Short mmCIF file of N, CA and C in Angstrom, two decimals:
data_model
loop_
_atom_site.label_atom_id
_atom_site.label_comp_id
_atom_site.label_asym_id
_atom_site.label_seq_id
_atom_site.Cartn_x
_atom_site.Cartn_y
_atom_site.Cartn_z
N MET A 265 -54.07 -10.18 -2.93
CA MET A 265 -53.50 -9.04 -3.26
C MET A 265 -53.08 -8.28 -2.24
N THR A 266 -52.19 -7.51 -2.08
CA THR A 266 -51.67 -6.71 -1.13
C THR A 266 -52.53 -5.61 -0.91
N ASP A 267 -52.39 -4.48 0.28
CA ASP A 267 -53.12 -3.51 0.45
C ASP A 267 -52.40 -2.35 0.04
N LEU A 268 -51.47 -2.47 -0.94
CA LEU A 268 -50.70 -1.48 -1.56
C LEU A 268 -51.36 -0.18 -2.09
N GLN A 269 -51.04 1.00 -1.48
CA GLN A 269 -51.90 2.16 -1.89
C GLN A 269 -50.99 2.62 -3.18
N THR A 270 -51.75 2.72 -4.23
CA THR A 270 -51.08 3.24 -5.36
C THR A 270 -51.34 4.73 -5.73
N GLU A 271 -50.44 5.51 -6.26
CA GLU A 271 -50.64 6.73 -6.71
C GLU A 271 -50.25 6.89 -8.10
N PRO A 272 -51.05 7.76 -8.75
CA PRO A 272 -50.66 7.96 -10.40
C PRO A 272 -49.22 8.27 -10.32
N VAL A 273 -48.48 7.89 -11.44
CA VAL A 273 -47.16 8.05 -11.76
C VAL A 273 -47.17 9.34 -12.71
N ALA A 274 -46.58 10.53 -12.37
CA ALA A 274 -46.48 11.76 -13.22
C ALA A 274 -46.05 11.41 -14.59
N ARG A 275 -46.80 11.99 -15.52
CA ARG A 275 -46.36 11.96 -16.83
C ARG A 275 -45.31 12.88 -17.12
N PRO A 276 -44.23 12.32 -17.84
CA PRO A 276 -43.04 13.11 -18.06
C PRO A 276 -43.15 14.38 -18.72
N THR A 277 -42.56 15.46 -18.47
CA THR A 277 -42.66 16.72 -19.24
C THR A 277 -41.15 17.16 -19.68
N ALA A 278 -41.41 17.99 -20.53
CA ALA A 278 -39.90 18.69 -20.85
C ALA A 278 -39.11 19.22 -19.63
N ARG A 279 -39.95 19.63 -18.43
CA ARG A 279 -39.39 20.02 -17.25
C ARG A 279 -39.04 18.99 -16.19
N THR A 280 -39.40 17.87 -16.64
CA THR A 280 -39.27 16.72 -15.53
C THR A 280 -37.61 16.48 -15.43
N ASN A 281 -37.33 16.52 -14.19
CA ASN A 281 -35.81 16.28 -13.76
C ASN A 281 -35.49 14.82 -13.64
N ASP A 282 -34.24 14.41 -13.55
CA ASP A 282 -33.70 12.93 -13.59
C ASP A 282 -34.24 12.37 -12.15
N LYS A 283 -34.42 13.14 -11.03
CA LYS A 283 -34.84 12.69 -9.83
C LYS A 283 -36.51 12.32 -9.80
N THR A 284 -37.18 13.20 -10.46
CA THR A 284 -38.63 12.82 -10.56
C THR A 284 -38.78 11.74 -11.57
N GLN A 285 -37.94 11.46 -12.53
CA GLN A 285 -38.00 10.35 -13.42
C GLN A 285 -37.72 9.07 -12.69
N HIS A 286 -36.65 9.18 -12.05
CA HIS A 286 -36.21 8.00 -11.05
C HIS A 286 -37.37 7.57 -10.13
N GLN A 287 -37.76 8.62 -9.45
CA GLN A 287 -38.93 8.27 -8.48
C GLN A 287 -40.25 7.56 -9.22
N GLY A 288 -40.58 8.01 -10.46
CA GLY A 288 -41.73 7.55 -11.08
C GLY A 288 -41.26 5.99 -11.56
N LYS A 289 -40.30 5.83 -12.17
CA LYS A 289 -39.85 4.54 -12.25
C LYS A 289 -39.73 3.60 -11.41
N THR A 290 -39.20 4.13 -10.07
CA THR A 290 -39.15 3.37 -8.89
C THR A 290 -40.55 2.85 -8.70
N LYS A 291 -41.45 3.81 -8.56
CA LYS A 291 -42.95 3.49 -8.11
C LYS A 291 -43.57 2.44 -9.04
N ALA A 292 -43.13 2.59 -10.22
CA ALA A 292 -43.78 1.54 -11.26
C ALA A 292 -43.11 0.19 -11.26
N ARG A 293 -41.95 0.14 -10.87
CA ARG A 293 -41.34 -1.13 -10.58
C ARG A 293 -41.96 -1.76 -9.41
N GLN A 294 -42.24 -1.11 -8.38
CA GLN A 294 -42.88 -1.47 -7.10
C GLN A 294 -44.19 -2.06 -7.45
N LEU A 295 -44.95 -1.32 -8.31
CA LEU A 295 -46.26 -1.69 -8.37
C LEU A 295 -46.37 -3.06 -9.33
N LEU A 296 -45.38 -3.07 -10.34
CA LEU A 296 -45.27 -4.26 -11.16
C LEU A 296 -44.89 -5.38 -10.24
N SER A 297 -43.98 -5.38 -9.39
CA SER A 297 -43.48 -6.34 -8.53
C SER A 297 -44.52 -6.93 -7.70
N ALA A 298 -45.42 -6.06 -7.40
CA ALA A 298 -46.76 -6.46 -6.34
C ALA A 298 -47.58 -7.02 -7.23
N TRP A 299 -47.98 -6.72 -8.46
CA TRP A 299 -48.91 -7.46 -9.41
C TRP A 299 -48.37 -8.89 -9.62
N LEU A 300 -46.83 -8.86 -9.99
CA LEU A 300 -46.32 -10.20 -10.09
C LEU A 300 -46.41 -11.34 -8.92
N ALA A 301 -46.42 -10.58 -7.76
CA ALA A 301 -46.28 -11.39 -6.57
C ALA A 301 -47.70 -11.82 -6.02
N ASP A 302 -48.74 -11.05 -6.75
CA ASP A 302 -50.17 -11.45 -6.31
C ASP A 302 -50.65 -13.06 -6.47
N GLU A 303 -50.92 -13.82 -5.66
CA GLU A 303 -51.26 -15.03 -5.72
C GLU A 303 -52.54 -15.35 -5.31
N SER A 304 -53.38 -14.45 -5.37
CA SER A 304 -55.05 -14.47 -4.90
C SER A 304 -55.54 -15.22 -5.87
N GLY A 305 -55.28 -15.57 -7.25
CA GLY A 305 -55.94 -16.40 -7.98
C GLY A 305 -57.20 -15.45 -8.93
N TYR A 306 -57.20 -14.23 -8.45
CA TYR A 306 -58.20 -13.33 -9.07
C TYR A 306 -58.15 -13.51 -10.58
N ASP A 307 -56.77 -13.19 -11.24
CA ASP A 307 -56.76 -13.14 -12.47
C ASP A 307 -57.02 -14.25 -13.26
N GLU A 308 -56.57 -15.53 -12.76
CA GLU A 308 -56.76 -16.82 -13.33
C GLU A 308 -58.25 -17.29 -13.10
N ALA A 309 -59.13 -16.66 -12.26
CA ALA A 309 -60.45 -16.85 -12.09
C ALA A 309 -61.18 -16.03 -13.12
N THR A 310 -60.73 -14.72 -13.32
CA THR A 310 -61.42 -13.80 -14.15
C THR A 310 -61.19 -13.89 -15.77
N TRP A 311 -59.85 -14.19 -15.95
CA TRP A 311 -59.60 -14.38 -17.35
C TRP A 311 -60.54 -14.90 -18.22
N PRO A 312 -60.77 -16.38 -17.98
CA PRO A 312 -61.59 -17.08 -18.83
C PRO A 312 -62.96 -16.24 -19.36
N GLY A 313 -63.68 -15.74 -18.36
CA GLY A 313 -64.93 -15.16 -18.64
C GLY A 313 -64.63 -13.93 -19.32
N LEU A 314 -63.65 -13.01 -19.03
CA LEU A 314 -63.39 -11.78 -19.79
C LEU A 314 -63.06 -12.14 -21.21
N LYS A 315 -62.12 -13.21 -21.21
CA LYS A 315 -61.92 -13.67 -22.75
C LYS A 315 -63.20 -13.93 -23.58
N GLN A 316 -63.93 -14.68 -22.94
CA GLN A 316 -65.34 -15.18 -23.54
C GLN A 316 -66.06 -13.97 -24.10
N ASN A 317 -66.31 -13.03 -23.12
CA ASN A 317 -67.02 -11.87 -23.40
C ASN A 317 -66.21 -10.94 -24.61
N LEU A 318 -64.95 -10.81 -24.51
CA LEU A 318 -64.25 -10.29 -25.64
C LEU A 318 -64.47 -10.87 -26.74
N GLU A 319 -64.50 -12.15 -26.99
CA GLU A 319 -64.50 -12.88 -28.35
C GLU A 319 -66.17 -12.72 -28.68
N ALA A 320 -67.02 -12.74 -27.78
CA ALA A 320 -68.61 -12.67 -28.28
C ALA A 320 -68.88 -11.41 -28.77
N ASN A 321 -68.18 -10.44 -28.24
CA ASN A 321 -68.67 -9.14 -28.81
C ASN A 321 -67.66 -8.48 -30.01
N ARG A 322 -67.17 -9.29 -30.57
CA ARG A 322 -66.21 -8.80 -31.59
C ARG A 322 -67.12 -8.48 -32.92
N SER A 323 -66.85 -7.42 -33.63
CA SER A 323 -67.55 -7.02 -34.81
C SER A 323 -66.89 -7.89 -35.83
N GLY A 324 -65.61 -8.37 -35.90
CA GLY A 324 -64.96 -9.11 -36.97
C GLY A 324 -65.04 -10.61 -36.90
N HIS A 325 -64.88 -11.50 -37.82
CA HIS A 325 -65.04 -12.72 -37.77
C HIS A 325 -63.62 -13.55 -37.11
N ARG A 326 -62.59 -12.80 -37.14
CA ARG A 326 -61.59 -13.57 -36.70
C ARG A 326 -61.35 -13.41 -35.24
N LYS A 327 -60.94 -14.48 -34.46
CA LYS A 327 -60.74 -14.52 -32.99
C LYS A 327 -59.62 -13.68 -32.56
N LEU A 328 -59.98 -13.09 -31.37
CA LEU A 328 -58.67 -12.30 -30.78
C LEU A 328 -57.58 -13.13 -30.37
N PHE A 329 -58.04 -14.34 -29.75
CA PHE A 329 -57.16 -15.25 -29.06
C PHE A 329 -57.17 -16.61 -29.65
N SER A 330 -55.96 -17.13 -29.49
CA SER A 330 -55.92 -18.74 -29.93
C SER A 330 -56.47 -19.71 -28.89
N ALA A 331 -56.93 -20.85 -29.40
CA ALA A 331 -57.68 -21.80 -28.34
C ALA A 331 -56.83 -21.85 -27.38
#
């Protein structure tokens, strides 16, 4: 994963102008692009364990994820 510094994106308000909204959307697109470009393998290694724990700690009888 890159050493990309992230900052919170401001929540739109009634007084948010178009420039502020555009800057927020640009930051969100950049962050999404960085996530999609990540080839560290972290998510592939982490997902099976996370999925197993989510299924094991469900109160319902139906599975969250298909096999």
